[in-house]
Each structure stands twice: as structure tokens, then as C-alpha cells.
PDB file of C-alpha atoms and ligand atoms in Angstrom:
ATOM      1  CA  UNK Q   1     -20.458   9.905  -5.572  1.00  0.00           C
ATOM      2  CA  UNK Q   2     -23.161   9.830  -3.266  1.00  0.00           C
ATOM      3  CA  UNK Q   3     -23.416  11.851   0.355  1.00  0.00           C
ATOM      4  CA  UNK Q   4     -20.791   8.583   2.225  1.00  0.00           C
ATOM      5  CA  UNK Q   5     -18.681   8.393   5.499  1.00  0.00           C
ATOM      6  CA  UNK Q   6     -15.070   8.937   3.830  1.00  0.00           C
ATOM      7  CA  UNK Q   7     -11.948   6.389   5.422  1.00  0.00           C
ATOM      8  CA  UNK Q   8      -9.845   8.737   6.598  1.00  0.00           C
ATOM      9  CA  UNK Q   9      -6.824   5.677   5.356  1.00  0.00           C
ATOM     10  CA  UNK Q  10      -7.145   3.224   2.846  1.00  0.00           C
ATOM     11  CA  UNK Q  11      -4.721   0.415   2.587  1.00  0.00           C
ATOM     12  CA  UNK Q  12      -4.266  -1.451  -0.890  1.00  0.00           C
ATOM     13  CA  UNK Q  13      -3.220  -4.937  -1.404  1.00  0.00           C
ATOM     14  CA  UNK Q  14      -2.475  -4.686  -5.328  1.00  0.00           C
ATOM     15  CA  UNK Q  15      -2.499  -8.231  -6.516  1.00  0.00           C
ATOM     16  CA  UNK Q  16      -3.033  -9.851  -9.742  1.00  0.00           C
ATOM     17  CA  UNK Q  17      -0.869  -8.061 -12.059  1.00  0.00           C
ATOM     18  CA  UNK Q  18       0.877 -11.487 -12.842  1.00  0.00           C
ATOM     19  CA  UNK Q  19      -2.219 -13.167 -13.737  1.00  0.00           C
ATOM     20  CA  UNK Q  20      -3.512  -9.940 -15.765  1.00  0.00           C
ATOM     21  CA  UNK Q  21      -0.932  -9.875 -17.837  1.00  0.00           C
ATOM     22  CA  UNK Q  22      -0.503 -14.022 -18.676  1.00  0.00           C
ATOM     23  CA  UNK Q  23      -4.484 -13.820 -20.001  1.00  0.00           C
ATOM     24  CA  UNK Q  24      -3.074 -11.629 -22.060  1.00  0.00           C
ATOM     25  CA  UNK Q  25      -0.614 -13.567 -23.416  1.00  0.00           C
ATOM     26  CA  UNK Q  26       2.569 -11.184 -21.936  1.00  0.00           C
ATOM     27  CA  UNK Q  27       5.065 -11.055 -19.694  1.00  0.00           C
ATOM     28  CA  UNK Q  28       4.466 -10.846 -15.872  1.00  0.00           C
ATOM     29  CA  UNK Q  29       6.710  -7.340 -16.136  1.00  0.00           C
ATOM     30  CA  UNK Q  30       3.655  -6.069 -18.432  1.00  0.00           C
ATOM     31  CA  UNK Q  31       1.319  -6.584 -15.487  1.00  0.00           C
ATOM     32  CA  UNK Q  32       3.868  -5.171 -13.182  1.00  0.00           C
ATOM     33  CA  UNK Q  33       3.857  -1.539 -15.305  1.00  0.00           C
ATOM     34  CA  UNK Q  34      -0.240  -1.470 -15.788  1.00  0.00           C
ATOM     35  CA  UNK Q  35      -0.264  -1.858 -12.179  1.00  0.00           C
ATOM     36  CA  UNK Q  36       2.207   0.974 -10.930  1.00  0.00           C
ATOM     37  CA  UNK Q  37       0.387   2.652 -13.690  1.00  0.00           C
ATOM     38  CA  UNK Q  38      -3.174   2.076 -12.052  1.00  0.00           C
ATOM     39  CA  UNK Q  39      -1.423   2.470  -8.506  1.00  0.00           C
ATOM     40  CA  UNK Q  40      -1.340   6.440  -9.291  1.00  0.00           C
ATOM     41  CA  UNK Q  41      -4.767   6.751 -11.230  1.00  0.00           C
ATOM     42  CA  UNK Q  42      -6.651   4.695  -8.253  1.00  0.00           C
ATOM     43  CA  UNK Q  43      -4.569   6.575  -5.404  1.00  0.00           C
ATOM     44  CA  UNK Q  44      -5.031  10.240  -7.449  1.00  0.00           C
ATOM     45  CA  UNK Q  45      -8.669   9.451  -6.962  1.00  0.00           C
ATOM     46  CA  UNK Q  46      -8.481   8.052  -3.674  1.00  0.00           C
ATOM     47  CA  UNK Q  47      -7.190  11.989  -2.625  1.00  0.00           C
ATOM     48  CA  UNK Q  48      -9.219  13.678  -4.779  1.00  0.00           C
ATOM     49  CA  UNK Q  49     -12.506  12.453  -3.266  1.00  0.00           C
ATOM     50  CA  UNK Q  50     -10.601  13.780  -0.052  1.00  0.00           C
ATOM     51  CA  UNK Q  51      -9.353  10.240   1.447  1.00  0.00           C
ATOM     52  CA  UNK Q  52      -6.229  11.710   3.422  1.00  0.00           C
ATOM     53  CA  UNK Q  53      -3.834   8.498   3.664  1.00  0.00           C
ATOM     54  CA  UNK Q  54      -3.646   5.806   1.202  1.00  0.00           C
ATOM     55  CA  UNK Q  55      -1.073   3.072   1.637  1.00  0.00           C
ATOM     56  CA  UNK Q  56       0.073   0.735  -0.999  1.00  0.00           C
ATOM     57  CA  UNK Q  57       2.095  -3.011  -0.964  1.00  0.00           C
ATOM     58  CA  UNK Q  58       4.481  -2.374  -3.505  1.00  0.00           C
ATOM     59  CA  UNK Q  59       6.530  -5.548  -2.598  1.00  0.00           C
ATOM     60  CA  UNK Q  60       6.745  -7.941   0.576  1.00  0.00           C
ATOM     61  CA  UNK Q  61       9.144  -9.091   2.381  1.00  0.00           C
ATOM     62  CA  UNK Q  62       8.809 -12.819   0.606  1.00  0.00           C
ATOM     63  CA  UNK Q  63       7.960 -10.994  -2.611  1.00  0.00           C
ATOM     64  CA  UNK Q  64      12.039 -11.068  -2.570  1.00  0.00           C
ATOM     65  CA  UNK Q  65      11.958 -14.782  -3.451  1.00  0.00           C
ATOM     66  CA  UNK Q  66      10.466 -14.142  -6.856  1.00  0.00           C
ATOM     67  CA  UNK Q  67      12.913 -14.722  -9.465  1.00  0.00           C
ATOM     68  CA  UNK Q  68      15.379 -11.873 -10.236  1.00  0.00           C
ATOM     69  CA  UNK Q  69      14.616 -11.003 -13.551  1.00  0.00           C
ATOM     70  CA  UNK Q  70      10.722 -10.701 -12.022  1.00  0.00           C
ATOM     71  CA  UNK Q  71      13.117  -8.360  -8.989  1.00  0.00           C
ATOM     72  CA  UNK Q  72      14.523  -6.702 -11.393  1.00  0.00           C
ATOM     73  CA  UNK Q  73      11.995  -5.676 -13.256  1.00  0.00           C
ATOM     74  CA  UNK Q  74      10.422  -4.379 -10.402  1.00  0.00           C
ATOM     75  CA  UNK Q  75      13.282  -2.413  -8.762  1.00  0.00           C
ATOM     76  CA  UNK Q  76      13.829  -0.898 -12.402  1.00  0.00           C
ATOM     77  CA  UNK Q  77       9.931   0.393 -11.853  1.00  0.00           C
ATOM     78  CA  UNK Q  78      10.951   1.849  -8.737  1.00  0.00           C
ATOM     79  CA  UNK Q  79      13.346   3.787 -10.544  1.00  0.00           C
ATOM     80  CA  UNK Q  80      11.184   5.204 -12.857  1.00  0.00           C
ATOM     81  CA  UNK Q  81       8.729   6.117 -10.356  1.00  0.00           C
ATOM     82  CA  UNK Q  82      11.008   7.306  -7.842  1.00  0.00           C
ATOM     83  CA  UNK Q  83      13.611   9.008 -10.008  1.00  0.00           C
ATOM     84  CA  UNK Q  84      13.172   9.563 -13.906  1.00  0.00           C
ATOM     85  CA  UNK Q  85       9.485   9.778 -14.402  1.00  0.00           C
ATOM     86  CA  UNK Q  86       9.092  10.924 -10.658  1.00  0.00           C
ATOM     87  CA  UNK Q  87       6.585  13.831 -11.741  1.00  0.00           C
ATOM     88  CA  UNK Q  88       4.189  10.990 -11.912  1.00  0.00           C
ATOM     89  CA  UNK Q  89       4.218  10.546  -8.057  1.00  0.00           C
ATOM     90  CA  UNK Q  90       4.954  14.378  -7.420  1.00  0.00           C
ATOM     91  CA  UNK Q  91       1.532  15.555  -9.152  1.00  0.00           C
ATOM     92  CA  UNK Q  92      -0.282  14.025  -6.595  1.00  0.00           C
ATOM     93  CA  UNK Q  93       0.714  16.936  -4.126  1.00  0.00           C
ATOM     94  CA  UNK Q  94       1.106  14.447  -1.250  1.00  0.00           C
ATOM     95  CA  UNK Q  95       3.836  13.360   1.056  1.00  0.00           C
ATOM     96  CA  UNK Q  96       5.513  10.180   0.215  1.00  0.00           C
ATOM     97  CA  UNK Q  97       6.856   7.835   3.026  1.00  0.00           C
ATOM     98  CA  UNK Q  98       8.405   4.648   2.497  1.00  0.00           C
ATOM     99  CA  UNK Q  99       7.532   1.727   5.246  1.00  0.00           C
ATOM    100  CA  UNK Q 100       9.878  -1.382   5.208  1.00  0.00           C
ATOM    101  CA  UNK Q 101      13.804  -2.377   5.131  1.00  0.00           C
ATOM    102  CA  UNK Q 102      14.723  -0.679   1.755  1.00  0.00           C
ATOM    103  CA  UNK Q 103      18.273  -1.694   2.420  1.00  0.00           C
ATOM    104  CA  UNK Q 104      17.593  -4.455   0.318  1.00  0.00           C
ATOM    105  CA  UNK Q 105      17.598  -2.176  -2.858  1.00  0.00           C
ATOM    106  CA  UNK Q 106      19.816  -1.200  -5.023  1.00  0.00           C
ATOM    107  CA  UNK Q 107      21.938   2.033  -3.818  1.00  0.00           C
ATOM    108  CA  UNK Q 108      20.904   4.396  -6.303  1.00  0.00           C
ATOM    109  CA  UNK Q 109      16.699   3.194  -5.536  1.00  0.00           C
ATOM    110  CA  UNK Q 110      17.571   4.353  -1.913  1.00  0.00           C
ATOM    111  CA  UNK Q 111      18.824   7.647  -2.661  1.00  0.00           C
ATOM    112  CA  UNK Q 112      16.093   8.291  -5.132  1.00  0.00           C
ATOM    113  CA  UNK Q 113      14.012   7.759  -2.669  1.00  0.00           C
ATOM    114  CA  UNK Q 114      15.422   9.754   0.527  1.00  0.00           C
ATOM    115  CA  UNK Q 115      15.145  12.214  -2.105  1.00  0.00           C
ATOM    116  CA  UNK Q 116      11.394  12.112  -2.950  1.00  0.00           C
ATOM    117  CA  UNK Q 117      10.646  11.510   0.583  1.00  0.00           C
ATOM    118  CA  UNK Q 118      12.171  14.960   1.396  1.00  0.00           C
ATOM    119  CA  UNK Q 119      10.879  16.593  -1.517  1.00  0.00           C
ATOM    120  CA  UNK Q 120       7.532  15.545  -0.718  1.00  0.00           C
ATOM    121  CA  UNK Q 121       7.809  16.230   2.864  1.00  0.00           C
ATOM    122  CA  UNK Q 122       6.532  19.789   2.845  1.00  0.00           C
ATOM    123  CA  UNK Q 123       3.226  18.794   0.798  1.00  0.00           C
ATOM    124  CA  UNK Q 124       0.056  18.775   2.432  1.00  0.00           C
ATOM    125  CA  UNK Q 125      -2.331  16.994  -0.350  1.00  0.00           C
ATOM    126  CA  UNK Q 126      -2.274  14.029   1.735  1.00  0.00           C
ATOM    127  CA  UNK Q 127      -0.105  11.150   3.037  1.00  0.00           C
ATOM    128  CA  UNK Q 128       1.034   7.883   0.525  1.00  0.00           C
ATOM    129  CA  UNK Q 129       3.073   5.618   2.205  1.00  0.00           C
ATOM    130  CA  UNK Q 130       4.779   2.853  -0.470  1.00  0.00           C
ATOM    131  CA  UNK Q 131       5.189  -0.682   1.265  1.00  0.00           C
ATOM    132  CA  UNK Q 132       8.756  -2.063  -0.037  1.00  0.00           C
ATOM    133  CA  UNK Q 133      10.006  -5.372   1.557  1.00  0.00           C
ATOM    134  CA  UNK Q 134       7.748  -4.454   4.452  1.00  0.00           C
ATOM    135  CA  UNK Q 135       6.446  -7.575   6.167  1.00  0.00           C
ATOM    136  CA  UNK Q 136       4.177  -7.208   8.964  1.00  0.00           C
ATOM    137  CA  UNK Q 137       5.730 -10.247  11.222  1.00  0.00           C
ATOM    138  CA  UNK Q 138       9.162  -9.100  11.110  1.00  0.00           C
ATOM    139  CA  UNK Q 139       7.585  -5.748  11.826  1.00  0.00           C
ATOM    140  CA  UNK Q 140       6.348  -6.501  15.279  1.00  0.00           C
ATOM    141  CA  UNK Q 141       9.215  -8.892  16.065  1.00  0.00           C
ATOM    142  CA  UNK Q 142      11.447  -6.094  15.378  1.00  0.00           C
ATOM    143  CA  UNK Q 143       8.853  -3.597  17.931  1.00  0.00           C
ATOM    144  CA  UNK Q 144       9.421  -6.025  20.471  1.00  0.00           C
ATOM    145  CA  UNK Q 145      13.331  -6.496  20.079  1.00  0.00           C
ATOM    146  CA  UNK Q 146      13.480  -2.608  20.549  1.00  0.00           C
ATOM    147  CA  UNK Q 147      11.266  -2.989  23.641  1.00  0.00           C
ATOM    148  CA  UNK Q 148      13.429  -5.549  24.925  1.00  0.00           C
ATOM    149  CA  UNK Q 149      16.531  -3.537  24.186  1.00  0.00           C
ATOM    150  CA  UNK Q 150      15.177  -0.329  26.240  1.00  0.00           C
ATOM    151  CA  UNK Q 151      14.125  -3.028  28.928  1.00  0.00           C
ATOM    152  CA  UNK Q 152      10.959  -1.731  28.787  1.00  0.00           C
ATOM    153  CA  UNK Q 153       7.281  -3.643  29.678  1.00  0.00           C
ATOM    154  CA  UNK Q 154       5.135  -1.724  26.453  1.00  0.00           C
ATOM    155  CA  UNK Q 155       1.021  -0.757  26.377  1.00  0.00           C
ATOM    156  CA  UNK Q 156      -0.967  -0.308  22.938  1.00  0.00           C
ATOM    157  CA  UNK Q 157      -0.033   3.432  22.868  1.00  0.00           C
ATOM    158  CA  UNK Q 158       3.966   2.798  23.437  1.00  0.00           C
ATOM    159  CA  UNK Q 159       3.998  -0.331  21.154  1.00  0.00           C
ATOM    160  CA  UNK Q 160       2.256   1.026  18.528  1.00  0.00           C
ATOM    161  CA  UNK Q 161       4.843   3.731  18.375  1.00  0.00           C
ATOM    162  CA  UNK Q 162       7.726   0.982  17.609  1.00  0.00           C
ATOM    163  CA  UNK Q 163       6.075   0.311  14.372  1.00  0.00           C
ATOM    164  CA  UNK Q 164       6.635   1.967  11.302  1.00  0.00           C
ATOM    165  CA  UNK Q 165       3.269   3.456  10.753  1.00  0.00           C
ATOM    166  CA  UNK Q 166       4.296   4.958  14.002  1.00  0.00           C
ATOM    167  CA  UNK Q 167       2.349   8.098  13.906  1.00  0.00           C
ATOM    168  CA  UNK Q 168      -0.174   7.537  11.858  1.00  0.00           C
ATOM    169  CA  UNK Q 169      -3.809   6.199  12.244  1.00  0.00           C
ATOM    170  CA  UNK Q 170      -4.450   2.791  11.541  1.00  0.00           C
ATOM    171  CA  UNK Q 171      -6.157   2.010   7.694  1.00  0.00           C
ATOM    172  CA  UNK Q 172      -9.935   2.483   8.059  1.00  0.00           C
ATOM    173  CA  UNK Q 173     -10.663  -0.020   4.972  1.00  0.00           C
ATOM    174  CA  UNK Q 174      -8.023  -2.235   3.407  1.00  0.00           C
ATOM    175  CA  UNK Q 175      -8.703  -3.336  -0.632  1.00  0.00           C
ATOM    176  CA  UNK Q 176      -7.593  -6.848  -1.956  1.00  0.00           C
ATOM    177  CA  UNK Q 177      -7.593  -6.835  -5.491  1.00  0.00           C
ATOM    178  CA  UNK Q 178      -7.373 -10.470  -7.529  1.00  0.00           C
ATOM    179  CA  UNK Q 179      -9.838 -12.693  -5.549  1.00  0.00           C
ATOM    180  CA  UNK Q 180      -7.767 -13.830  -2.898  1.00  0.00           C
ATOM    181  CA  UNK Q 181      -9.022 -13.468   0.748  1.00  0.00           C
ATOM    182  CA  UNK Q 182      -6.050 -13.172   3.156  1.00  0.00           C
ATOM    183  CA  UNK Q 183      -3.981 -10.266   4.241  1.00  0.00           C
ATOM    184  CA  UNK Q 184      -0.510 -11.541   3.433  1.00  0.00           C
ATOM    185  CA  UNK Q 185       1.491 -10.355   6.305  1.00  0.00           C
ATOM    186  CA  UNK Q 186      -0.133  -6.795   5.333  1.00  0.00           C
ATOM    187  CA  UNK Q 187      -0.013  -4.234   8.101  1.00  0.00           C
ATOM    188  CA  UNK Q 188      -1.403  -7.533  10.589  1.00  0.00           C
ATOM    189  CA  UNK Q 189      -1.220  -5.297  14.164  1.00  0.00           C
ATOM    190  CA  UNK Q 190      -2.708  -2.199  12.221  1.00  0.00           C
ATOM    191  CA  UNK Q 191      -5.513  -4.348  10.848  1.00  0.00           C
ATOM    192  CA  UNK Q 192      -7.377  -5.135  14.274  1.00  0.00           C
ATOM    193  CA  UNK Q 193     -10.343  -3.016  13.574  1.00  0.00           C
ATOM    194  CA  UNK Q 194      -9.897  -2.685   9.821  1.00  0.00           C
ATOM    195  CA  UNK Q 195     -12.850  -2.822   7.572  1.00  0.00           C
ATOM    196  CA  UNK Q 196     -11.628  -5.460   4.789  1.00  0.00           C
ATOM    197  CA  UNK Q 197     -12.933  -5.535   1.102  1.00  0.00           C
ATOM    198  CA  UNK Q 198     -12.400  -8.058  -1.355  1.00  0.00           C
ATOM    199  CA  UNK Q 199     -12.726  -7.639  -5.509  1.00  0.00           C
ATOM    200  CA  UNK Q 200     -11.959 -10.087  -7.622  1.00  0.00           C
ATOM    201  CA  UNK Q 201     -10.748  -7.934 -10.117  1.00  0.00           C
ATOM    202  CA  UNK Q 202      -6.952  -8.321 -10.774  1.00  0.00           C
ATOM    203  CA  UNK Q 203      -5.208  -4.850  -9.858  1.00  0.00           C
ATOM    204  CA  UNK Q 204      -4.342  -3.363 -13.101  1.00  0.00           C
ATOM    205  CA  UNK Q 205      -7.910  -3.153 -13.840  1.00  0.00           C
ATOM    206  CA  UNK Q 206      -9.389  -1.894 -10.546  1.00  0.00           C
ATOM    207  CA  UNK Q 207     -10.802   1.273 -12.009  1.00  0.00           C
ATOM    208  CA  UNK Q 208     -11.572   4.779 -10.096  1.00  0.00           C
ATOM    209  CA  UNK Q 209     -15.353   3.816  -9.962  1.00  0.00           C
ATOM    210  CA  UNK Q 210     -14.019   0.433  -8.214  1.00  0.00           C
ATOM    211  CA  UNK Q 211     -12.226   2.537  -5.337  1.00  0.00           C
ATOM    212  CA  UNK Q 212     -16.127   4.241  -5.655  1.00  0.00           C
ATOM    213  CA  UNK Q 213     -17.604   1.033  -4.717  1.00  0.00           C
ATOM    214  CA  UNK Q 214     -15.721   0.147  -2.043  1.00  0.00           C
ATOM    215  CA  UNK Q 215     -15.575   3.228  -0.284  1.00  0.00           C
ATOM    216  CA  UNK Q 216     -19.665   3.102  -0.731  1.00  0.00           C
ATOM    217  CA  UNK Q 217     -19.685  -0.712   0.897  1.00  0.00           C
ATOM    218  CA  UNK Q 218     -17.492   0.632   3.713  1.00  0.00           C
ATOM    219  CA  UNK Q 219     -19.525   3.476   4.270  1.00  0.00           C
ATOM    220  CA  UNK Q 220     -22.741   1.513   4.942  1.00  0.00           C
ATOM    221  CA  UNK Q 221     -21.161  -0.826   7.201  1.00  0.00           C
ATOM    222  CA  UNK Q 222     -21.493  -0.354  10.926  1.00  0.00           C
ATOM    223  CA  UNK Q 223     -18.138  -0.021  12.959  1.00  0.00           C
ATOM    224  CA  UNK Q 224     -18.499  -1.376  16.153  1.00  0.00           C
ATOM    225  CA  UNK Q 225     -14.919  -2.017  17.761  1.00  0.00           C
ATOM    226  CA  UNK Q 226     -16.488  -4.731  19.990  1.00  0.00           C
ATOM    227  CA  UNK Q 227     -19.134  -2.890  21.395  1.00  0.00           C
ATOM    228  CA  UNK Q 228     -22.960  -2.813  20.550  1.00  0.00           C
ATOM    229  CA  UNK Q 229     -23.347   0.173  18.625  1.00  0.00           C
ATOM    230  CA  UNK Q 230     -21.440   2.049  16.296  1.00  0.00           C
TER     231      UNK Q 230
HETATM  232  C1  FPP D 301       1.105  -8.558  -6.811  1.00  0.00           C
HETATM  233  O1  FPP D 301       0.754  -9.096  -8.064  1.00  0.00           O
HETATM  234  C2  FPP D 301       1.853  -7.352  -7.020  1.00  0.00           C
HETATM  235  C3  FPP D 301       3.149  -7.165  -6.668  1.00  0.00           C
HETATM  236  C4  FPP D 301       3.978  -8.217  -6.025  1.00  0.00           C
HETATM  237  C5  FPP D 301       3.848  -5.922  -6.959  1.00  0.00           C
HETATM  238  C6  FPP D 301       2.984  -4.698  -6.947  1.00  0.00           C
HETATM  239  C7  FPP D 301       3.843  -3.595  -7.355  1.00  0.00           C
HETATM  240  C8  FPP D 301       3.468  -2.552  -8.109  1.00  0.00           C
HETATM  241  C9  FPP D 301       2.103  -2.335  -8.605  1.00  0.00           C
HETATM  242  C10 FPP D 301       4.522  -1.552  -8.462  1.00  0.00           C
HETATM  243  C11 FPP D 301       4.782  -0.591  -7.345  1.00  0.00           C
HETATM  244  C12 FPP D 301       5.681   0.421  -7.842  1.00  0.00           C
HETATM  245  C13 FPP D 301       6.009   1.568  -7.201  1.00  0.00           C
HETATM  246  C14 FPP D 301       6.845   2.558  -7.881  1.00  0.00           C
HETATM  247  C15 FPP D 301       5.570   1.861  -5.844  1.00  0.00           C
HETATM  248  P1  FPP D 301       1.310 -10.533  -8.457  1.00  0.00           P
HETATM  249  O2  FPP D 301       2.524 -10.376  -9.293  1.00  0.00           O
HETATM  250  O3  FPP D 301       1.497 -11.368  -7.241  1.00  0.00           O
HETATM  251  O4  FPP D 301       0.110 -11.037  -9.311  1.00  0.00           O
HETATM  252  P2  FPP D 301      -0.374 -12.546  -9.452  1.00  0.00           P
HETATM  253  O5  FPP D 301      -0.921 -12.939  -8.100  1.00  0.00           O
HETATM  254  O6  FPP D 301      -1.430 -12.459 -10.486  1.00  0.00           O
HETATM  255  O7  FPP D 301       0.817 -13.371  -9.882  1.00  0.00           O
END
């Protein structure tokens, strides 16, 4: 890669497994797998070439309408991923944090995954934080309940901290795969000053030189946050 201005976060919207997989004449769960499989290729890279937090939107908060067989296919993924094929996440040397209401999942998903997040706690490769049943709406509604509750007035700094990226800087460049343009009640307070990059290419196909590209689109844009120059 050429000589670029690295995001310090990148945000991924991974969409288009579904429609990957029917051209192909299989199952939506087929899509589902090639894309948690890509998920760990693309976000491998992503830390190699020395991005330091990558966030991912494993499932939203409507996602949970989808039929349950398509829910259950999905929470069975988690297991694998978060329990007995966990080496998968684990050899990317990074510290895993989960954003969004995982009571929804099944018990043993939960524990798996208060268990990788503590595993993973001590590395230092970097920062993944896996979007389940995280919707960014409910997020702020929920900010401002808490606000309310401490009878507090908020400013950016305070609010920002009743969020669940609480913490952590907001994503320099978000990535829709699958040729829709909208964020999808993705990360929607975080976003203010995102860049935002669009490929029409349907997740489970978004390839390492794809993350390249974007990264080198992002890199020759000019960041101005409202003011004149970057
Ligand atoms: C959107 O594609 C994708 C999802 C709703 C799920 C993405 C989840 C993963 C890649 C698995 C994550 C797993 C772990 C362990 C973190 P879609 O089904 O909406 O595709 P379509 O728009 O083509 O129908």
C-alpha cells in the first residue's frame, strides 16, 4: 500500500451476505458463514496495516425480526466464533468488546462471550468491538433516560460518555458493503464527522485489497469538521 493517512477506527456495515449466497443458488445461512468468515480476514488486515479499532454490525436491533431459523443460524455462528472455534477471533491479538443488549441471546452465547471479552482484555493488538442487537436510536434514548435519571442537564463530552462506545474515539471511515447507501441505525451520534464509503460489493466478497481501496479514498479526502481547511 502506498505512503496514506491511516483511520485510526473503521466501522463496517457487512451487508449482502443474503443476496451473495441466493446468486448462488444457497441458503441465506451460507452467506451468513462466508461473511463471519470474511469478517476476520478483512478485520486481520484492517490491524495488520496498523488500523487500531475496527468495529463490526454483527446484527441490529431489527435484525431480530428475521425469521428464527435465519436467528438461529446466526446465534449458532456466534457460538462458534465466540466459543468452539474461538481461536479464530483470538489470533487476531486484539481486545474484543461487545456493544449492544446481548440479553437477548441465548445464555450459554452470553457467557461465551463475558468469557472472550475477559480473555481478550489484556491484549494490546488493537480494539474489535462486535455490534449484537445494538441499535443506534435506542442507544441514545437509553443515554438520555440515564441523564434524566441522575437529573442531570448533559454537554457533548458527558453525553458521549452514556453511550456504549463510551471511551472510545468515534469511527474515522465507516464501509457499507452491498450497494445500499444508508447507515441503518449504525453508530448515528458517532457518525457526525464520519467519512462514509460505499461498495457495491456484497460482504462476503469484500476482499483485503477492497479494505485497500477504501482506506486509499479516505486518505485523499479532506476532513474539514465544518471549518475551511483541513
Ligand atoms: C447483513 O446481510 C448481515 C447481517 C444481518 C449479519 C452479519 C453477520 C455476520 C457477518 C456474522 C457475525 C458473526 C460474529 C461471530 C460476530 P443480509 O443478510 O442483510 O444480506 P442481504 O441484504 O443480502 O439480505
Amino acid at each position: 500500500m502506498k505512503r496514506i493517512k491511516l483511520p485510526v477506527h473503521i466501522a463496517f456495515i457487512m451487508d449482502g451476505n443474503g443476496r451473495w449466497a441466493r446468486r448462488r443458488f444457497r441458503p441465506r445461512a451460507f452467506g451468513h458463514r462466508a461473511g463471519v468468515q470474511n469478517m476476520t480476514k478483512v478485520c486481520a488486515h484492517a490491524f495488520k496495516i496498523g488500523v487500531r479499532i475496527v468495529t463490526v454490525f454483527a446484527l441490529s436491533t431489527e435484525n431480530l425480526s428475521r425469521p428464527k431459523e435465519e436467528l438461529d443460524e446466526l446465534f449458532e455462528l456466534f457460538r462458534v466464533y465466540f466459543c468452539k472455534k474461538k481461536e479464530r477471533l483470538l489470533e487476531m491479538q486484539v481486545k474484543i468488546n461487545v456493544l449492544g443488549d446481548i440479553s437477548v441471546l441465548p445464555q450459554d452465547i452470553q457467557d461465551d462471550i463475558l468469557e472472550m471479552t475477559e480473555e481478550t482484555s489484556c491484549y494490546c493488538g488493537g480494539l474489535m468491538n462486535i455490534c449484537i442487537n445494538y441499535g443506534a436510536r435506542q442507544e441514545i434514548v437509553r443515554a438520555v433516560n440515564t441523564a434524566v435519571s441522575y437529573g442531570r442537564f448533559v454537554d457533548e463530552t458527558s453525553f458521549k460518555d452514556l453511550l456504549s462506545t463510551s471511551g472510545i474515539p468515534d469511527p474515522d471511515l465507516i464501509i457499507r458493503t452491498g450497494g445500499e447507501v444508508r447507515l441503518s441505525n449504525f453508530l448515528l451520534y458517532q457518525a457526525a464527522y464520519s467519512e462514509l464509503y460505499f461498495s457495491k460489493k456484497m460482504w462476503p466478497e469484500f476482499s483485503r485489497r477492497d479494505l485497500e481501496r477504501a482506506i486509499e479514498n479516505y486518505s485523499a479526502r479532506d476532513r474539514r469538521y465544518g471549518n475551511i481547511r483541513g
